[in-house]
Coordinates of C-alpha atoms in Angstrom, one line a residue:
Chain A
E1 CA -14.1 -7.2 8.9
V2 CA -12.9 -10.7 8.8
V3 CA -9.6 -11.2 10.6
L4 CA -7.4 -13.9 9.3
T5 CA -4.8 -15.4 11.8
Q6 CA -2.0 -17.7 10.2
S7 CA -0.1 -20.4 11.9
P8 CA 2.8 -21.2 12.4
G9 CA 4.7 -17.9 12.1
T10 CA 7.6 -19.8 10.6
L11 CA 8.0 -23.2 9.2
S12 CA 11.6 -24.6 8.9
L13 CA 11.7 -28.0 6.8
S14 CA 14.0 -29.8 4.5
P15 CA 13.5 -30.3 0.7
G16 CA 11.1 -33.0 -0.1
E17 CA 9.3 -32.6 3.1
R18 CA 5.4 -31.7 3.3
A19 CA 4.5 -28.3 4.5
T20 CA 1.1 -27.4 6.2
L21 CA 0.2 -24.1 6.5
S22 CA -3.0 -22.9 8.4
C23 CA -5.4 -19.9 8.1
R24 CA -8.2 -19.5 10.7
A25 CA -10.8 -16.8 10.0
S26 CA -12.8 -14.7 12.6
Q27 CA -16.2 -15.5 10.9
S28 CA -17.2 -18.0 8.2
V29 CA -15.6 -16.8 4.8
T30 CA -18.5 -16.2 2.4
S31 CA -18.6 -18.8 -0.5
N32 CA -15.0 -20.0 0.7
Y33 CA -13.7 -17.3 -1.3
L34 CA -10.2 -17.9 0.2
A35 CA -6.9 -17.2 -1.7
W36 CA -3.2 -18.2 -0.7
Y37 CA -0.3 -16.0 -2.2
Q38 CA 3.3 -16.8 -2.3
Q39 CA 5.8 -13.7 -2.0
K40 CA 9.5 -13.6 -2.4
P41 CA 11.7 -10.8 -1.2
G42 CA 11.5 -7.7 -3.5
Q43 CA 8.6 -9.2 -5.4
A44 CA 4.8 -8.9 -5.6
P45 CA 2.6 -11.4 -4.4
R46 CA 1.8 -14.4 -6.5
L47 CA -1.6 -16.0 -6.5
L48 CA -1.4 -19.8 -5.8
I49 CA -4.9 -21.0 -4.8
Y50 CA -8.4 -19.2 -5.3
G51 CA -11.7 -20.5 -4.0
A52 CA -10.0 -22.2 -1.2
T53 CA -9.1 -25.2 -3.6
D54 CA -8.5 -24.1 -7.0
R55 CA -4.8 -23.8 -8.6
A56 CA -4.3 -20.6 -10.3
I57 CA -2.7 -21.0 -14.0
G58 CA 0.8 -22.2 -14.1
I59 CA 1.0 -23.3 -10.4
P60 CA 2.6 -26.6 -9.8
A61 CA 0.5 -29.5 -8.6
R62 CA 2.5 -29.9 -5.4
F63 CA 0.4 -26.9 -4.2
S64 CA -3.1 -27.6 -2.8
G65 CA -5.7 -25.8 -0.8
S66 CA -8.3 -27.3 1.4
G67 CA -10.8 -26.1 3.8
S68 CA -14.1 -24.4 4.4
G69 CA -16.0 -22.0 6.6
T70 CA -13.4 -20.6 9.1
D71 CA -10.6 -23.2 8.8
F72 CA -8.2 -23.2 5.7
T73 CA -5.0 -25.0 4.8
L74 CA -2.3 -24.8 2.2
T75 CA -0.3 -27.8 1.5
I76 CA 3.0 -28.1 -0.2
S77 CA 3.4 -31.8 -0.7
R78 CA 7.2 -32.0 -1.6
L79 CA 9.1 -28.8 -0.8
E80 CA 11.5 -27.7 -3.4
P81 CA 14.3 -24.9 -2.5
E82 CA 12.3 -22.2 -4.7
D83 CA 9.5 -22.7 -2.3
S84 CA 11.3 -20.5 0.2
A85 CA 9.0 -17.7 0.7
V86 CA 6.3 -16.0 2.6
Y87 CA 2.8 -17.3 2.3
Y88 CA -0.5 -15.2 2.9
C89 CA -3.9 -16.2 2.9
Q90 CA -6.8 -13.5 1.9
Q91 CA -10.4 -13.6 1.9
Y92 CA -12.5 -11.9 -0.7
G93 CA -16.1 -13.1 -0.2
G94 CA -19.2 -11.2 0.8
S95 CA -18.6 -7.5 1.6
P96 CA -15.2 -5.7 1.6
P97 CA -12.8 -4.9 3.1
W98 CA -11.0 -7.7 1.7
T99 CA -8.4 -8.8 4.4
F100 CA -5.0 -10.8 4.5
G101 CA -3.4 -12.9 7.0
Q102 CA -0.2 -11.8 8.6
G103 CA 1.8 -14.5 6.7
T104 CA 3.7 -17.6 7.3
K105 CA 7.5 -17.8 6.5
V106 CA 8.7 -20.9 4.9
E107 CA 12.3 -21.7 5.2
I108 CA 14.1 -24.5 3.3
K109 CA 17.1 -26.0 5.4
Chain B
Q1 CA 0.0 -12.0 -21.2
V2 CA -1.8 -9.4 -18.9
Q3 CA 0.7 -7.2 -17.2
L4 CA 0.3 -4.1 -14.9
Q5 CA 2.5 -1.0 -15.0
Q6 CA 2.3 1.5 -12.5
W7 CA 4.0 5.0 -11.8
G8 CA 3.8 7.8 -9.4
A9 CA 6.0 9.9 -7.0
G10 CA 7.7 8.0 -4.3
L11 CA 8.9 10.7 -1.9
L12 CA 6.4 12.9 -0.3
K13 CA 6.0 15.1 2.6
P14 CA 3.3 14.8 5.5
S15 CA 0.2 16.5 4.4
E16 CA 0.8 15.9 0.7
T17 CA -1.3 14.0 -1.6
L18 CA -0.1 10.6 -3.0
S19 CA -0.9 10.0 -6.8
L20 CA -0.4 6.6 -8.4
T21 CA -1.5 5.3 -11.7
C22 CA -1.7 1.9 -13.1
E23 CA -2.1 0.7 -16.8
V24 CA -3.2 -2.6 -18.0
Y25 CA -1.1 -4.1 -20.9
G26 CA -2.2 -7.2 -23.1
G27 CA -5.7 -7.6 -21.8
S28 CA -9.2 -6.3 -21.3
F29 CA -10.0 -3.6 -18.8
T30 CA -13.8 -4.2 -18.9
G31 CA -15.2 -7.1 -16.9
Y32 CA -12.8 -6.8 -14.0
F33 CA -12.3 -5.3 -10.8
W34 CA -9.0 -3.2 -10.2
S35 CA -7.8 -2.8 -6.6
W36 CA -4.8 -1.0 -5.0
I37 CA -3.1 -2.6 -2.0
R38 CA -0.3 -1.5 0.2
Q39 CA 2.2 -3.3 2.3
S40 CA 4.4 -2.2 5.3
P41 CA 6.0 -4.0 8.1
E42 CA 3.7 -2.7 10.5
K43 CA 0.4 -3.6 8.8
G44 CA 1.3 -6.3 6.4
L45 CA -0.8 -6.3 3.2
E46 CA -3.8 -3.9 3.3
W47 CA -6.3 -3.6 0.7
I48 CA -7.1 0.1 0.0
G49 CA -10.0 0.0 -2.5
E50 CA -11.2 -1.2 -5.9
I51 CA -12.9 0.3 -9.0
N52 CA -14.7 -1.5 -12.0
H53 CA -14.5 -0.4 -15.7
S54 CA -18.0 1.5 -14.9
G55 CA -16.5 3.3 -12.3
S56 CA -18.1 1.7 -9.4
T57 CA -15.9 2.1 -6.4
K58 CA -15.5 0.5 -2.7
Y59 CA -13.0 1.7 -0.2
N60 CA -11.6 0.2 3.0
P61 CA -13.4 2.2 5.7
S62 CA -10.1 2.6 7.5
L63 CA -8.9 4.8 4.5
K64 CA -12.3 6.1 2.9
S65 CA -12.1 9.6 4.1
R66 CA -8.8 10.2 2.2
V67 CA -9.1 7.9 -0.8
T68 CA -10.3 8.5 -4.2
I69 CA -9.8 5.7 -7.0
L70 CA -10.6 6.8 -10.7
E71 CA -10.6 4.7 -13.8
D72 CA -10.1 5.7 -17.6
G73 CA -11.2 2.9 -19.6
P74 CA -10.2 4.0 -23.2
R75 CA -6.7 4.3 -21.7
K76 CA -6.9 1.0 -19.7
Q77 CA -5.7 3.0 -16.4
F78 CA -6.9 3.6 -13.0
S79 CA -5.4 5.8 -10.4
L80 CA -5.1 6.2 -6.8
K81 CA -5.1 9.3 -4.7
L82 CA -4.5 9.4 -1.0
R83 CA -4.7 12.6 0.8
S84 CA -3.3 14.2 4.1
L85 CA -0.5 11.6 4.2
T86 CA 1.4 10.8 7.4
A87 CA 4.5 8.5 8.0
A88 CA 2.2 5.9 8.9
D89 CA 1.2 5.8 5.0
T90 CA 4.9 4.7 4.2
A91 CA 4.6 1.5 2.2
V92 CA 5.0 -0.4 -1.1
Y93 CA 1.9 0.2 -3.1
Y94 CA 0.7 -2.2 -5.5
C95 CA -2.2 -2.3 -8.3
A96 CA -3.8 -5.6 -8.9
R97 CA -6.5 -7.1 -10.9
G98 CA -9.2 -8.5 -8.6
G99 CA -11.9 -7.5 -5.9
G100 CA -15.6 -7.5 -6.5
G101 CA -16.2 -10.8 -4.3
V102 CA -18.6 -12.1 -6.8
W103 CA -16.9 -15.0 -8.5
P104 CA -14.2 -17.4 -7.4
L105 CA -11.7 -15.7 -9.7
D106 CA -12.1 -12.3 -8.1
A107 CA -8.9 -13.0 -6.1
F108 CA -6.0 -10.7 -7.0
D109 CA -4.4 -12.9 -9.9
I110 CA -2.3 -10.0 -11.6
W111 CA 0.0 -7.7 -9.7
G112 CA 1.9 -4.5 -10.6
P113 CA 5.6 -4.4 -9.6
G114 CA 4.9 -2.3 -6.8
T115 CA 6.0 1.6 -5.8
V116 CA 7.8 2.4 -2.8
V117 CA 6.2 5.4 -1.2
T118 CA 8.0 7.2 1.8
V119 CA 6.5 9.8 3.7
S120 CA 8.9 12.1 5.4
S121 CA 9.6 15.6 6.2

């Protein structure tokens, strides 16, 4: 099973600042099938990025994904107040079980 | 626009069986994998298992002995049964489109609203 470790646990930034979230895998993610999700309180997760770098439909361009192998990054270029949420990475390459990271909470000051 | 609607009992006793159903609206059932995922404060997000339109299933080894996922393609529904419940199964349960691990778009792109399941005597 691929274990995903996210850092930092919490990120507290001001509107307009850049947020950099990290996701490290315990082994190489097959085909770089790594996704990022945003979850707000009381809601289901929302897909932001798939295949490590591709934005899902309707996702603003300020969200971008990068990385390969075992190290992946989600960048929010200019934070908006509505970006306050918990962000999860998830791998879905090779064989199941598909696994999630423990999440990074982004707080907007 | 594809939407998922889910339903099932939310309050159960230890040793009982959880039954949830998810229906696909506004899109195709065939050609995709369909998954169940749960979320608890203790374990975070945990993938339970998946099924495709032809009934092929894969389960999380940690739950495999207690889980059954079935599909009803004509009704565009899939269901989850989780047996021998304990308090550790208390969580929000989501249905989602995705899984399979074959294509980049096999990520979970559509989610149901979630069902709060509490296991308590």
